[in-house]
Amino acid sequence: MLGLYQGTWDAAHISFVKEANPWFSRMAAQHNFSYTASTDWNILANDSALNQYQVVMFLDALPGSAAQRSGFQRYVERGGGWLGFHVAAYNDNPNGWGWYHNTLLGTGRFRNNTWGPTTAKLKVENRSHPATAGLPSVFTSSVSEWYSWTNDLRQNPNIQILASVDPSSFPLGTDPNQTWRSGYYPIMWTNKNYRVLYANFGHNAMDYPNNRPLSSTFASETQNKFLIDGLNWLGSR
């Protein structure tokens, strides 16, 4: 498994990367897989290098060059596994990489987010998928900032929503101007045409003036189970 990251933008995302890399390394040792962390996104443009990995993760960014993007698309279309976190789906212009944002993820453009970072009660929508089969019907996530999108994923026949914000979470957020009070918000999903998962968590609460994390993305054991079971599925091609 390959975890790609930048580790250069937003202290909350950097904090997530700093805990994700050692966490995935520990999980690799426990669950009999290998983990390589890298900032070299050009691996995506090298088919022979990329094909060494059964699963690729985007921890805090997405590929920027045309060669990287084309290589990643080839990898996924050949059946390679992919797991994206939080900001890996962020965009102001989905047509800048239409296949990724509109076809693979189905999101369209980023719409808004909650603030500050909080836990959420998540409702598991599909318990037949290997990534969520072992989860309870509702569970509490770790702390994150939550994103919403312009597209309604429920209307996309290729998207299978795995978990969404449970209504018991509302109001979600601590800033009155950036709080969700009602609505439907998918948090974890897959695309039926590919072996992929997206999870909208991966943003820790931060004491920004002192650059000190106030939460851990891996604080929820149930959420962690989704990651491990999801990775086992992604790597089983």
mmCIF file of C-alpha atoms in Angstrom:
data_model
loop_
_atom_site.group_PDB
_atom_site.id
_atom_site.type_symbol
_atom_site.label_atom_id
_atom_site.label_comp_id
_atom_site.label_asym_id
_atom_site.label_seq_id
_atom_site.Cartn_x
_atom_site.Cartn_y
_atom_site.Cartn_z
ATOM 1 C CA MET A 1 0.000 0.000 0.000
ATOM 2 C CA LEU A 2 1.223 3.480 -0.937
ATOM 3 C CA GLY A 3 0.259 6.595 1.025
ATOM 4 C CA LEU A 4 0.866 9.824 -0.884
ATOM 5 C CA TYR A 5 0.905 13.169 0.888
ATOM 6 C CA GLN A 6 2.272 16.706 0.693
ATOM 7 C CA GLY A 7 2.420 17.659 4.356
ATOM 8 C CA THR A 8 2.836 21.356 3.594
ATOM 9 C CA TRP A 9 -0.591 22.998 3.837
ATOM 10 C CA ASP A 10 -2.908 23.619 6.823
ATOM 11 C CA ALA A 11 -1.697 22.579 10.262
ATOM 12 C CA ALA A 12 -4.776 20.364 10.730
ATOM 13 C CA HIS A 13 -4.010 18.365 7.585
ATOM 14 C CA ILE A 14 -0.317 18.173 8.473
ATOM 15 C CA SER A 15 -1.276 16.888 11.920
ATOM 16 C CA PHE A 16 -3.393 14.169 10.295
ATOM 17 C CA VAL A 17 -0.517 13.098 8.037
ATOM 18 C CA LYS A 18 1.892 12.973 10.971
ATOM 19 C CA GLU A 19 -0.335 10.549 12.839
ATOM 20 C CA ALA A 20 -1.599 8.655 9.776
ATOM 21 C CA ASN A 21 1.788 7.458 8.550
ATOM 22 C CA PRO A 22 2.848 5.765 11.826
ATOM 23 C CA TRP A 23 -0.705 4.465 12.364
ATOM 24 C CA PHE A 24 -0.837 2.786 8.956
ATOM 25 C CA SER A 25 2.648 1.395 9.526
ATOM 26 C CA ARG A 26 1.461 -0.192 12.798
ATOM 27 C CA MET A 27 -1.672 -1.531 11.141
ATOM 28 C CA ALA A 28 0.434 -2.990 8.329
ATOM 29 C CA ALA A 29 2.476 -4.967 10.842
ATOM 30 C CA GLN A 30 -0.665 -6.183 12.618
ATOM 31 C CA HIS A 31 -2.687 -7.072 9.531
ATOM 32 C CA ASN A 32 -0.016 -8.491 7.245
ATOM 33 C CA PHE A 33 0.321 -5.805 4.604
ATOM 34 C CA SER A 34 3.087 -3.368 3.731
ATOM 35 C CA TYR A 35 2.937 0.414 3.869
ATOM 36 C CA THR A 36 5.063 2.982 2.048
ATOM 37 C CA ALA A 37 4.606 6.718 2.664
ATOM 38 C CA SER A 38 5.860 9.112 0.004
ATOM 39 C CA THR A 39 5.720 12.721 -1.140
ATOM 40 C CA ASP A 40 6.691 11.689 -4.677
ATOM 41 C CA TRP A 41 3.417 12.039 -6.572
ATOM 42 C CA ASN A 42 5.277 11.278 -9.816
ATOM 43 C CA ILE A 43 5.008 7.604 -8.865
ATOM 44 C CA LEU A 44 1.481 7.918 -10.275
ATOM 45 C CA ALA A 45 2.901 8.683 -13.705
ATOM 46 C CA ASN A 46 5.064 5.548 -13.743
ATOM 47 C CA ASP A 47 2.913 2.502 -14.486
ATOM 48 C CA SER A 48 5.548 -0.047 -13.536
ATOM 49 C CA ALA A 49 6.240 1.674 -10.212
ATOM 50 C CA LEU A 50 2.568 2.178 -9.410
ATOM 51 C CA ASN A 51 1.616 -1.402 -10.227
ATOM 52 C CA GLN A 52 3.751 -2.574 -7.317
ATOM 53 C CA TYR A 53 0.946 -1.379 -5.025
ATOM 54 C CA GLN A 54 -2.480 -2.909 -4.595
ATOM 55 C CA VAL A 55 -3.808 0.207 -2.856
ATOM 56 C CA VAL A 56 -2.976 3.907 -3.142
ATOM 57 C CA MET A 57 -4.096 6.472 -0.568
ATOM 58 C CA PHE A 58 -4.317 10.259 -0.943
ATOM 59 C CA LEU A 59 -3.843 11.606 2.575
ATOM 60 C CA ASP A 60 -3.933 15.382 2.196
ATOM 61 C CA ALA A 61 -3.947 16.340 -1.481
ATOM 62 C CA LEU A 62 -4.545 15.071 -5.006
ATOM 63 C CA PRO A 63 -2.255 14.804 -8.036
ATOM 64 C CA GLY A 64 -1.577 18.037 -9.862
ATOM 65 C CA SER A 65 0.113 17.265 -13.173
ATOM 66 C CA ALA A 66 -1.539 15.819 -16.247
ATOM 67 C CA ALA A 67 0.866 12.855 -16.241
ATOM 68 C CA GLN A 68 0.120 12.055 -12.588
ATOM 69 C CA ARG A 69 -3.615 12.295 -13.153
ATOM 70 C CA SER A 70 -3.566 10.145 -16.292
ATOM 71 C CA GLY A 71 -1.453 7.517 -14.561
ATOM 72 C CA PHE A 72 -3.790 7.400 -11.594
ATOM 73 C CA GLN A 73 -6.824 7.049 -13.865
ATOM 74 C CA ARG A 74 -5.184 4.154 -15.700
ATOM 75 C CA TYR A 75 -4.377 2.504 -12.373
ATOM 76 C CA VAL A 76 -7.941 2.758 -11.094
ATOM 77 C CA GLU A 77 -9.455 1.660 -14.398
ATOM 78 C CA ARG A 78 -7.233 -1.444 -14.307
ATOM 79 C CA GLY A 79 -8.671 -2.343 -10.912
ATOM 80 C CA GLY A 80 -6.195 -0.704 -8.538
ATOM 81 C CA GLY A 81 -7.538 0.151 -5.087
ATOM 82 C CA TRP A 82 -7.779 3.730 -3.841
ATOM 83 C CA LEU A 83 -8.683 5.377 -0.547
ATOM 84 C CA GLY A 84 -9.005 9.165 -0.359
ATOM 85 C CA PHE A 85 -9.334 11.292 2.768
ATOM 86 C CA HIS A 86 -11.007 14.645 3.402
ATOM 87 C CA VAL A 87 -9.190 17.302 1.357
ATOM 88 C CA ALA A 88 -8.359 14.787 -1.405
ATOM 89 C CA ALA A 89 -11.824 15.602 -2.784
ATOM 90 C CA TYR A 90 -11.748 19.365 -2.252
ATOM 91 C CA ASN A 91 -12.111 21.475 -5.378
ATOM 92 C CA ASP A 92 -13.266 24.892 -6.551
ATOM 93 C CA ASN A 93 -13.594 23.736 -10.158
ATOM 94 C CA PRO A 94 -14.608 20.096 -10.681
ATOM 95 C CA ASN A 95 -14.208 20.400 -14.432
ATOM 96 C CA GLY A 96 -10.498 20.997 -13.911
ATOM 97 C CA TRP A 97 -10.312 17.218 -13.511
ATOM 98 C CA GLY A 98 -13.743 16.045 -14.541
ATOM 99 C CA TRP A 99 -13.054 12.305 -14.434
ATOM 100 C CA TYR A 100 -11.940 12.463 -10.809
ATOM 101 C CA HIS A 101 -14.438 14.892 -9.307
ATOM 102 C CA ASN A 102 -17.510 14.188 -11.445
ATOM 103 C CA THR A 103 -17.094 10.565 -12.537
ATOM 104 C CA LEU A 104 -15.043 8.825 -9.842
ATOM 105 C CA LEU A 105 -16.160 10.785 -6.760
ATOM 106 C CA GLY A 106 -19.376 12.229 -8.161
ATOM 107 C CA THR A 107 -19.224 15.288 -5.929
ATOM 108 C CA GLY A 108 -19.214 18.201 -8.279
ATOM 109 C CA ARG A 109 -17.828 21.313 -6.597
ATOM 110 C CA PHE A 110 -17.131 21.781 -2.897
ATOM 111 C CA ARG A 111 -20.066 23.663 -1.383
ATOM 112 C CA ASN A 112 -19.389 24.373 2.294
ATOM 113 C CA ASN A 113 -18.019 22.946 5.521
ATOM 114 C CA THR A 114 -18.751 22.803 9.223
ATOM 115 C CA TRP A 115 -16.601 24.654 11.740
ATOM 116 C CA GLY A 116 -15.051 24.039 14.215
ATOM 117 C CA PRO A 117 -14.038 20.406 13.936
ATOM 118 C CA THR A 118 -16.303 18.049 15.900
ATOM 119 C CA THR A 119 -17.330 14.430 16.103
ATOM 120 C CA ALA A 120 -20.477 13.374 14.265
ATOM 121 C CA LYS A 121 -22.963 10.562 14.644
ATOM 122 C CA LEU A 122 -22.747 8.610 11.393
ATOM 123 C CA LYS A 123 -25.522 6.406 10.041
ATOM 124 C CA VAL A 124 -24.294 3.339 8.156
ATOM 125 C CA GLU A 125 -26.320 3.214 4.952
ATOM 126 C CA ASN A 126 -25.055 -0.054 3.535
ATOM 127 C CA ARG A 127 -24.017 -2.949 5.748
ATOM 128 C CA SER A 128 -23.525 -5.391 2.889
ATOM 129 C CA HIS A 129 -20.331 -3.717 1.666
ATOM 130 C CA PRO A 130 -17.149 -5.326 3.053
ATOM 131 C CA ALA A 131 -15.939 -1.967 4.416
ATOM 132 C CA THR A 132 -19.043 -1.430 6.548
ATOM 133 C CA ALA A 133 -20.440 -4.927 7.124
ATOM 134 C CA GLY A 134 -18.926 -5.065 10.609
ATOM 135 C CA LEU A 135 -20.092 -1.630 11.748
ATOM 136 C CA PRO A 136 -23.093 -0.789 13.947
ATOM 137 C CA SER A 137 -26.036 1.025 12.403
ATOM 138 C CA VAL A 138 -24.925 4.325 13.999
ATOM 139 C CA PHE A 139 -21.538 5.218 15.438
ATOM 140 C CA THR A 140 -19.611 8.258 16.629
ATOM 141 C CA SER A 141 -16.807 9.410 14.348
ATOM 142 C CA SER A 142 -13.529 10.931 15.345
ATOM 143 C CA VAL A 143 -13.249 14.726 15.227
ATOM 144 C CA SER A 144 -13.140 16.324 11.789
ATOM 145 C CA GLU A 145 -14.229 19.273 9.699
ATOM 146 C CA TRP A 146 -17.033 18.055 7.426
ATOM 147 C CA TYR A 147 -17.517 18.935 3.750
ATOM 148 C CA SER A 148 -20.607 19.139 1.564
ATOM 149 C CA TRP A 149 -20.888 19.148 -2.231
ATOM 150 C CA THR A 150 -23.014 20.604 -5.002
ATOM 151 C CA ASN A 151 -24.072 17.187 -6.338
ATOM 152 C CA ASP A 152 -26.597 14.959 -4.553
ATOM 153 C CA LEU A 153 -24.782 11.617 -4.514
ATOM 154 C CA ARG A 154 -28.086 9.811 -3.929
ATOM 155 C CA GLN A 155 -29.026 10.660 -7.515
ATOM 156 C CA ASN A 156 -25.897 9.055 -8.997
ATOM 157 C CA PRO A 157 -26.495 5.360 -9.816
ATOM 158 C CA ASN A 158 -22.738 4.678 -9.799
ATOM 159 C CA ILE A 159 -22.217 5.940 -6.246
ATOM 160 C CA GLN A 160 -22.908 3.706 -3.265
ATOM 161 C CA ILE A 161 -23.138 5.774 -0.084
ATOM 162 C CA LEU A 162 -21.776 3.837 2.876
ATOM 163 C CA ALA A 163 -22.389 6.305 5.719
ATOM 164 C CA SER A 164 -23.947 9.738 6.164
ATOM 165 C CA VAL A 165 -24.508 12.223 8.962
ATOM 166 C CA ASP A 166 -27.218 10.893 11.286
ATOM 167 C CA PRO A 167 -29.899 13.514 12.028
ATOM 168 C CA SER A 168 -29.154 13.163 15.739
ATOM 169 C CA SER A 169 -25.885 15.022 15.027
ATOM 170 C CA PHE A 170 -27.626 18.302 14.251
ATOM 171 C CA PRO A 171 -26.648 21.027 14.874
ATOM 172 C CA LEU A 172 -23.201 19.998 13.604
ATOM 173 C CA GLY A 173 -20.471 22.584 14.149
ATOM 174 C CA THR A 174 -19.593 25.154 16.798
ATOM 175 C CA ASP A 175 -19.529 28.355 14.711
ATOM 176 C CA PRO A 176 -23.147 29.497 14.197
ATOM 177 C CA ASN A 177 -22.253 30.726 10.715
ATOM 178 C CA GLN A 178 -20.743 27.371 9.699
ATOM 179 C CA THR A 179 -23.118 24.903 11.326
ATOM 180 C CA TRP A 180 -25.299 22.306 9.616
ATOM 181 C CA ARG A 181 -28.767 22.239 11.171
ATOM 182 C CA SER A 182 -30.508 19.861 8.782
ATOM 183 C CA GLY A 183 -30.030 18.144 5.452
ATOM 184 C CA TYR A 184 -28.380 15.067 3.982
ATOM 185 C CA TYR A 185 -24.580 14.759 4.045
ATOM 186 C CA PRO A 186 -22.720 11.648 2.791
ATOM 187 C CA ILE A 187 -19.446 10.986 4.594
ATOM 188 C CA MET A 188 -18.138 7.661 3.236
ATOM 189 C CA TRP A 189 -18.871 6.176 -0.166
ATOM 190 C CA THR A 190 -17.627 4.061 -3.070
ATOM 191 C CA ASN A 191 -18.075 4.025 -6.826
ATOM 192 C CA LYS A 192 -19.591 0.743 -8.062
ATOM 193 C CA ASN A 193 -17.448 0.805 -11.218
ATOM 194 C CA TYR A 194 -14.116 0.889 -9.373
ATOM 195 C CA ARG A 195 -12.381 -0.449 -6.271
ATOM 196 C CA VAL A 196 -12.314 2.848 -4.398
ATOM 197 C CA LEU A 197 -13.357 4.409 -1.101
ATOM 198 C CA TYR A 198 -13.620 8.017 -0.021
ATOM 199 C CA ALA A 199 -13.820 9.122 3.621
ATOM 200 C CA ASN A 200 -14.560 12.739 4.509
ATOM 201 C CA PHE A 201 -12.562 12.667 7.755
ATOM 202 C CA GLY A 202 -8.884 13.593 8.128
ATOM 203 C CA HIS A 203 -8.861 17.079 9.663
ATOM 204 C CA ASN A 204 -7.821 17.318 13.319
ATOM 205 C CA ALA A 205 -8.904 20.049 15.697
ATOM 206 C CA MET A 206 -5.953 22.364 16.278
ATOM 207 C CA ASP A 207 -4.666 24.980 18.653
ATOM 208 C CA TYR A 208 -3.408 26.976 15.664
ATOM 209 C CA PRO A 209 -1.374 29.639 17.532
ATOM 210 C CA ASN A 210 0.649 26.923 19.244
ATOM 211 C CA ASN A 211 0.461 24.370 16.378
ATOM 212 C CA ARG A 212 -0.870 21.779 18.799
ATOM 213 C CA PRO A 213 -3.342 19.044 17.798
ATOM 214 C CA LEU A 214 -6.446 18.804 19.984
ATOM 215 C CA SER A 215 -7.845 15.589 18.539
ATOM 216 C CA SER A 216 -6.907 12.396 16.721
ATOM 217 C CA THR A 217 -8.471 11.076 13.531
ATOM 218 C CA PHE A 218 -7.878 7.569 14.886
ATOM 219 C CA ALA A 219 -9.727 8.081 18.181
ATOM 220 C CA SER A 220 -12.813 6.146 17.054
ATOM 221 C CA GLU A 221 -12.257 2.386 17.090
ATOM 222 C CA THR A 222 -15.367 1.864 14.970
ATOM 223 C CA GLN A 223 -14.088 4.288 12.360
ATOM 224 C CA ASN A 224 -10.725 2.522 12.465
ATOM 225 C CA LYS A 225 -12.495 -0.763 11.748
ATOM 226 C CA PHE A 226 -13.952 0.801 8.619
ATOM 227 C CA LEU A 227 -10.417 1.698 7.514
ATOM 228 C CA ILE A 228 -8.962 -1.758 8.123
ATOM 229 C CA ASP A 229 -11.904 -3.634 6.602
ATOM 230 C CA GLY A 230 -11.944 -1.167 3.722
ATOM 231 C CA LEU A 231 -8.235 -1.628 3.039
ATOM 232 C CA ASN A 232 -8.626 -5.404 3.109
ATOM 233 C CA TRP A 233 -11.347 -5.074 0.476
ATOM 234 C CA LEU A 234 -9.374 -2.604 -1.624
ATOM 235 C CA GLY A 235 -6.349 -4.882 -1.650
ATOM 236 C CA SER A 236 -8.243 -8.017 -2.589
ATOM 237 C CA ARG A 237 -8.390 -7.578 -6.358
#
